[in-house]
mmCIF file with all atom_site columns, C-alpha atoms in Angstrom:
data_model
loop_
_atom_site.group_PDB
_atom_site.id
_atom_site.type_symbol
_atom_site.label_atom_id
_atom_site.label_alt_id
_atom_site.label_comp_id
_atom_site.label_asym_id
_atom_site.label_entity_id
_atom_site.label_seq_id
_atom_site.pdbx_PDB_ins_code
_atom_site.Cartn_x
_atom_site.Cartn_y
_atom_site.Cartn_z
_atom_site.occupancy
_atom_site.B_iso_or_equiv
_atom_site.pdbx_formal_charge
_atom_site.auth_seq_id
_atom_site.auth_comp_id
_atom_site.auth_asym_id
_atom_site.auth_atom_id
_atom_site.pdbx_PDB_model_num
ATOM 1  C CA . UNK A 1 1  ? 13.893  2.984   -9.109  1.00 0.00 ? 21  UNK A CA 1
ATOM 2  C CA . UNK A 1 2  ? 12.610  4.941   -5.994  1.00 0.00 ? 22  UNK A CA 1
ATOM 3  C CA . UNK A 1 3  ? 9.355   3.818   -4.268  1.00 0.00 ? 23  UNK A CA 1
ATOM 4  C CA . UNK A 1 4  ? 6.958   6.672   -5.802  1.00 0.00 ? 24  UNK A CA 1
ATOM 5  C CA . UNK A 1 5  ? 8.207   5.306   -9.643  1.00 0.00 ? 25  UNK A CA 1
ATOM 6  C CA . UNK A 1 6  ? 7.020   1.851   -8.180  1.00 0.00 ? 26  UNK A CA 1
ATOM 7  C CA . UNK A 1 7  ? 3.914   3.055   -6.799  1.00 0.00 ? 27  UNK A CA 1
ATOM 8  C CA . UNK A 1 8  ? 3.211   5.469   -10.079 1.00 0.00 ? 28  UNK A CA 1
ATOM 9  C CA . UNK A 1 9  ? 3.532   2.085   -12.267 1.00 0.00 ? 29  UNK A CA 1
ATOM 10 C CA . UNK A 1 10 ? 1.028   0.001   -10.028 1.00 0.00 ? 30  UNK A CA 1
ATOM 11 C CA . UNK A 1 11 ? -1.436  2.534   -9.743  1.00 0.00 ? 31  UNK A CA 1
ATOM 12 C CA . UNK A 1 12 ? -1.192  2.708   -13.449 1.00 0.00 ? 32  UNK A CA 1
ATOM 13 C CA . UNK A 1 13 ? -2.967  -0.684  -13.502 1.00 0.00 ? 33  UNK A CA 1
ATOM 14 C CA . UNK A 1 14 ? -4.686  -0.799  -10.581 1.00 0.00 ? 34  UNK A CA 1
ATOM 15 C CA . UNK A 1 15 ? -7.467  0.561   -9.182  1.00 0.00 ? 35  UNK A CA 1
ATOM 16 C CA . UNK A 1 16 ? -7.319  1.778   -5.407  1.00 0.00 ? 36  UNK A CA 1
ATOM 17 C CA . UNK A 1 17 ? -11.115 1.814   -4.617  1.00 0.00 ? 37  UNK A CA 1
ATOM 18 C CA . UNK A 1 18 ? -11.535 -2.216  -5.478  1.00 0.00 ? 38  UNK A CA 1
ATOM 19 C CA . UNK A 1 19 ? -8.200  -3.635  -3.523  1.00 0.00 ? 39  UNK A CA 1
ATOM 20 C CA . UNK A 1 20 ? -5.703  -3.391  -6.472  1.00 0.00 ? 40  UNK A CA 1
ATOM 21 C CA . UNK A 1 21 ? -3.012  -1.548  -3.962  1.00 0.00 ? 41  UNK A CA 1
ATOM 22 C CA . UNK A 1 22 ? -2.052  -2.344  -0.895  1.00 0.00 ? 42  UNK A CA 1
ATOM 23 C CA . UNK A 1 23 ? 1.241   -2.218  1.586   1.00 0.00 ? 43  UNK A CA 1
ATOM 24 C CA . UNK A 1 24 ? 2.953   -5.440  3.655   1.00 0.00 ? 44  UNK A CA 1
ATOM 25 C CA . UNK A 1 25 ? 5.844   -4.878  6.227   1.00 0.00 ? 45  UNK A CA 1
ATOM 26 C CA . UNK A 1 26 ? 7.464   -8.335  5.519   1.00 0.00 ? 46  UNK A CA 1
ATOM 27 C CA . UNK A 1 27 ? 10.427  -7.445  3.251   1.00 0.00 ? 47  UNK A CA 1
ATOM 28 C CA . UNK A 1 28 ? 11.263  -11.254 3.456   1.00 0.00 ? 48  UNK A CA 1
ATOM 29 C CA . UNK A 1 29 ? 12.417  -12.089 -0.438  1.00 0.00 ? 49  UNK A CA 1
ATOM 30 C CA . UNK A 1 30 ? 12.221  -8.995  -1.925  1.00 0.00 ? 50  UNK A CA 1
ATOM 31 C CA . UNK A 1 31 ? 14.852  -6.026  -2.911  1.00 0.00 ? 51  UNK A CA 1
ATOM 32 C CA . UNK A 1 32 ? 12.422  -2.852  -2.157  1.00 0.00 ? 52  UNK A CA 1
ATOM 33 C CA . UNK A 1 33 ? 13.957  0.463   -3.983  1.00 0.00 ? 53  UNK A CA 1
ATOM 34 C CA . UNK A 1 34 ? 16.557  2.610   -1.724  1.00 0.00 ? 54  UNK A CA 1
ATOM 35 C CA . UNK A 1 35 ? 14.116  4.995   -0.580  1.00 0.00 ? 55  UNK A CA 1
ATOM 36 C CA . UNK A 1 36 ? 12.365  2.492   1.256   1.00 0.00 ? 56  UNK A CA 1
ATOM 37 C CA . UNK A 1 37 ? 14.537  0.001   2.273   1.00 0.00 ? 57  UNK A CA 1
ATOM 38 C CA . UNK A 1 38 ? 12.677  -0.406  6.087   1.00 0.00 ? 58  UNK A CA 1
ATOM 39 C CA . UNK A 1 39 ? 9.090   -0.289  7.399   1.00 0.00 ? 59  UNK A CA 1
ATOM 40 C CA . UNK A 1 40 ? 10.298  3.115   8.789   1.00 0.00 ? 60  UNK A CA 1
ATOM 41 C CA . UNK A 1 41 ? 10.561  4.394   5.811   1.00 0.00 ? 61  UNK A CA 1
ATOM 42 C CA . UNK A 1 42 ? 6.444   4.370   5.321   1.00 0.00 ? 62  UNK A CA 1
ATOM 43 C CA . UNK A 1 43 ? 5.450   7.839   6.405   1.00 0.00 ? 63  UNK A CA 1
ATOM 44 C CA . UNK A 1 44 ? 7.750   9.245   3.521   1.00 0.00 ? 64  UNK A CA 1
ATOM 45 C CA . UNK A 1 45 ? 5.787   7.456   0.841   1.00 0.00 ? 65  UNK A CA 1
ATOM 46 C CA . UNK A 1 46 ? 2.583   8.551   2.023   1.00 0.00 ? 66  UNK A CA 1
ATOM 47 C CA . UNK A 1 47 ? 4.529   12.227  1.335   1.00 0.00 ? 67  UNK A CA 1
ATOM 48 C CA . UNK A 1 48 ? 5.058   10.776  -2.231  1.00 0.00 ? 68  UNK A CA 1
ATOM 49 C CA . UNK A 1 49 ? 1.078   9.975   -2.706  1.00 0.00 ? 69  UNK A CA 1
ATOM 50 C CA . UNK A 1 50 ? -0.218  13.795  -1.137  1.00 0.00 ? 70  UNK A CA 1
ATOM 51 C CA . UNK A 1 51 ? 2.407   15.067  -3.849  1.00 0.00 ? 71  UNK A CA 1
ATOM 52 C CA . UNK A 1 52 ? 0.784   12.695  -6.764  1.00 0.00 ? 72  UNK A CA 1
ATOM 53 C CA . UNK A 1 53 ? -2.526  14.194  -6.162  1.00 0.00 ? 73  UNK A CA 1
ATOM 54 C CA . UNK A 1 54 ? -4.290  11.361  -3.856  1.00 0.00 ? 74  UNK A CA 1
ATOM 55 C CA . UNK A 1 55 ? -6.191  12.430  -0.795  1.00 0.00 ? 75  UNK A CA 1
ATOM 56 C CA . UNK A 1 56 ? -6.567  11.289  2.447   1.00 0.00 ? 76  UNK A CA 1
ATOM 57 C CA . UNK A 1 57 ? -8.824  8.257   1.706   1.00 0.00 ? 77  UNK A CA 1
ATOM 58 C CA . UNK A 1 58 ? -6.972  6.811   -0.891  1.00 0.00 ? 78  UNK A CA 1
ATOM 59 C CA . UNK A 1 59 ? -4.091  6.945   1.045   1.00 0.00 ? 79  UNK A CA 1
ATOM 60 C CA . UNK A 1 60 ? -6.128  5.479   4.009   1.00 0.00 ? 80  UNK A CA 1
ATOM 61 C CA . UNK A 1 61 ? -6.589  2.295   1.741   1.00 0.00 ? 81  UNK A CA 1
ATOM 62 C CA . UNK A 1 62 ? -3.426  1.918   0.415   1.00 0.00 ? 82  UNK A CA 1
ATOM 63 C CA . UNK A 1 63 ? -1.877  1.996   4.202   1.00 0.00 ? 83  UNK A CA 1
ATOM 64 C CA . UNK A 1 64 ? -4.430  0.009   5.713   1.00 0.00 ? 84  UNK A CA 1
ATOM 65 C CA . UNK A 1 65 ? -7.898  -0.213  3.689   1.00 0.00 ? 85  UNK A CA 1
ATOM 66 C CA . UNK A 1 66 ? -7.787  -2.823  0.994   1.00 0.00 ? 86  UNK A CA 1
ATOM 67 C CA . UNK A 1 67 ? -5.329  -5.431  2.984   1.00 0.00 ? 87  UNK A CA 1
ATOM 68 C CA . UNK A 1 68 ? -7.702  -5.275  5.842   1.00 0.00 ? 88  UNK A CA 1
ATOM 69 C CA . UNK A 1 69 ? -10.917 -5.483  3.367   1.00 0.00 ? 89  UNK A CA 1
ATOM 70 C CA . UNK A 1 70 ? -8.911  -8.256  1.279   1.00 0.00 ? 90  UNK A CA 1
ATOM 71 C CA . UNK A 1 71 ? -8.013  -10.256 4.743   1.00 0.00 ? 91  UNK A CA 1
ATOM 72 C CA . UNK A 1 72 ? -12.064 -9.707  6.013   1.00 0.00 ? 92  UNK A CA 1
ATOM 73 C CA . UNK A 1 73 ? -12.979 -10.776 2.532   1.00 0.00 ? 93  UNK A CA 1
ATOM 74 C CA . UNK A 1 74 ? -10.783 -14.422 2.632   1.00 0.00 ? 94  UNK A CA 1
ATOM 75 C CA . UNK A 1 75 ? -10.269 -15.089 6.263   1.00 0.00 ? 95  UNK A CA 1
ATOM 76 C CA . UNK A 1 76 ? -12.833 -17.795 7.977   1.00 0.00 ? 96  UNK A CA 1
ATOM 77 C CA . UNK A 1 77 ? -15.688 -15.514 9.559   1.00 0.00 ? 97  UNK A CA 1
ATOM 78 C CA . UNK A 1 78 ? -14.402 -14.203 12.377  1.00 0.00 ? 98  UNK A CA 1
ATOM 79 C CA . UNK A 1 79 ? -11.025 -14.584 12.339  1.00 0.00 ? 99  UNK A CA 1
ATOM 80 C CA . UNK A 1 80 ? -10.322 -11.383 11.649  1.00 0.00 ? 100 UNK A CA 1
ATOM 81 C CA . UNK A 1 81 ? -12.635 -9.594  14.074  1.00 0.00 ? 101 UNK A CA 1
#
């Protein structure tokens, strides 16, 4: 499966305005799908999400957003800042 059929079947479940989606760069222990099998692969799937119909924002929290809102959210106060 490529990246966007991935991404299509967790944004079927999750909701990208409360934290359900969110990338990682550490491939450590997984298999990701051919199209994005290094961190420089990122800039295509944010290609994939303009062509699925998500703006700027959501893609802004998908990249970025919810993992730092998540980290700000669990990490001891100030940790983060």
């Amino acid at each position: 499966s490529s990246a966007g059929d991935v991404l299509r079947h967790i944004m079927r479940y999750s909701a990208l305005d409360n934290g359900g989606v969110g990338f990682g760069c550490d491939y450590d222990g997984t298999r990701p799908p051919q199209d994005l099998s290094d961190i420089s692969k990122l800039p295509i799937v944010a290609d994939m999400l303009t062509c699925q119909g998500l703006n700027e924002e959501q893609i802004h929290r998908i990249y970025y957003g919810n993992v730092f809102d998540f980290m700000v959210k669990n990490l001891p106060h100030g940790k983060l800042q």
